[in-house]
């Protein structure tokens, strides 16, 4: 069991760095659920999604914590142009 968010963050990062993308995304999503406005958690989710070759989903993750940004619109524009 985790002692706190710091332990959960380290576990998610270890899963990501060792190539367990599916496991890391589940752990990162749990971190985001605990702290939805934490930009760092959205950033590491975007990084993991980019590593998984999912640029549209990564774009949405990178912009998820930024009010006023249309993550879906940016992702669709990226997908359309690539």
CSV table of C-alpha atoms in Angstrom, one decimal:
chain,number,residue,atom,x,y,z
A,1,UNK,CA,0.0,0.0,0.0
A,2,UNK,CA,1.1,3.6,-0.6
A,3,UNK,CA,2.0,5.9,2.2
A,4,UNK,CA,0.9,8.9,0.1
A,5,UNK,CA,0.8,10.5,-3.3
A,6,UNK,CA,4.6,10.6,-3.4
A,7,UNK,CA,4.8,6.8,-3.2
A,8,UNK,CA,2.0,6.5,-5.8
A,9,UNK,CA,3.8,8.9,-8.1
A,10,UNK,CA,7.1,7.0,-7.8
A,11,UNK,CA,5.3,3.7,-8.6
A,12,UNK,CA,3.6,5.2,-11.7
A,13,UNK,CA,6.9,6.6,-12.9
A,14,UNK,CA,8.7,3.3,-12.4
A,15,UNK,CA,6.0,1.5,-14.4
A,16,UNK,CA,6.3,4.1,-17.1
A,17,UNK,CA,10.1,4.0,-17.2
A,18,UNK,CA,10.2,0.2,-17.3
A,19,UNK,CA,7.9,0.1,-20.3
A,20,UNK,CA,4.6,-0.9,-18.5
A,21,UNK,CA,2.6,1.7,-20.3
A,22,UNK,CA,-0.8,0.2,-19.6
A,23,UNK,CA,0.0,-0.2,-15.9
A,24,UNK,CA,1.5,3.3,-15.7
A,25,UNK,CA,-1.6,4.9,-17.3
A,26,UNK,CA,-3.9,3.2,-14.7
A,27,UNK,CA,-1.7,4.5,-11.9
A,28,UNK,CA,-1.4,8.0,-13.4
A,29,UNK,CA,-5.2,8.1,-13.8
A,30,UNK,CA,-5.5,7.3,-10.1
A,31,UNK,CA,-3.2,10.2,-9.3
A,32,UNK,CA,-5.2,12.6,-11.5
A,33,UNK,CA,-8.4,11.5,-9.8
A,34,UNK,CA,-6.8,12.3,-6.4
A,35,UNK,CA,-5.5,15.7,-7.7
A,36,UNK,CA,-7.3,16.7,-10.9
A,37,UNK,CA,-5.6,20.1,-11.1
A,38,UNK,CA,-2.1,18.8,-10.7
A,39,UNK,CA,-0.4,19.8,-14.0
A,40,UNK,CA,2.5,17.4,-13.4
A,41,UNK,CA,0.2,14.3,-13.4
A,42,UNK,CA,-1.4,15.4,-16.7
A,43,UNK,CA,2.1,16.0,-18.1
A,44,UNK,CA,3.3,12.5,-17.3
A,45,UNK,CA,0.1,11.0,-18.7
A,46,UNK,CA,0.7,12.9,-21.9
A,47,UNK,CA,4.3,11.7,-22.0
A,48,UNK,CA,3.2,8.1,-21.5
A,49,UNK,CA,0.6,8.4,-24.2
A,50,UNK,CA,3.2,9.9,-26.6
A,51,UNK,CA,5.5,6.9,-25.9
A,52,UNK,CA,2.5,4.6,-26.7
A,53,UNK,CA,2.2,6.4,-30.1
A,54,UNK,CA,-1.1,8.0,-29.2
A,55,UNK,CA,-0.5,11.7,-30.0
A,56,UNK,CA,-4.2,12.7,-30.1
A,57,UNK,CA,-4.8,11.4,-26.6
A,58,UNK,CA,-1.5,12.8,-25.4
A,59,UNK,CA,-2.5,16.3,-26.6
A,60,UNK,CA,-5.7,16.0,-24.7
A,61,UNK,CA,-3.8,15.0,-21.6
A,62,UNK,CA,-1.3,17.8,-21.9
A,63,UNK,CA,-4.1,20.4,-22.1
A,64,UNK,CA,-6.6,18.8,-19.7
A,65,UNK,CA,-5.6,21.0,-16.7
A,66,UNK,CA,-5.6,24.3,-18.7
A,67,UNK,CA,-8.9,26.0,-18.6
A,68,UNK,CA,-10.0,27.7,-21.8
A,69,UNK,CA,-8.0,25.3,-24.1
A,70,UNK,CA,-10.0,23.2,-26.4
A,71,UNK,CA,-8.1,19.9,-26.1
A,72,UNK,CA,-10.5,18.1,-28.4
A,73,UNK,CA,-10.1,20.7,-31.1
A,74,UNK,CA,-6.4,20.7,-30.9
A,75,UNK,CA,-6.3,16.9,-31.0
A,76,UNK,CA,-8.6,16.8,-34.0
A,77,UNK,CA,-6.5,19.5,-35.8
A,78,UNK,CA,-3.3,17.5,-35.1
A,79,UNK,CA,-4.9,14.3,-36.3
A,80,UNK,CA,-6.3,16.0,-39.5
A,81,UNK,CA,-2.9,17.4,-40.4
A,82,UNK,CA,-0.9,14.2,-39.8
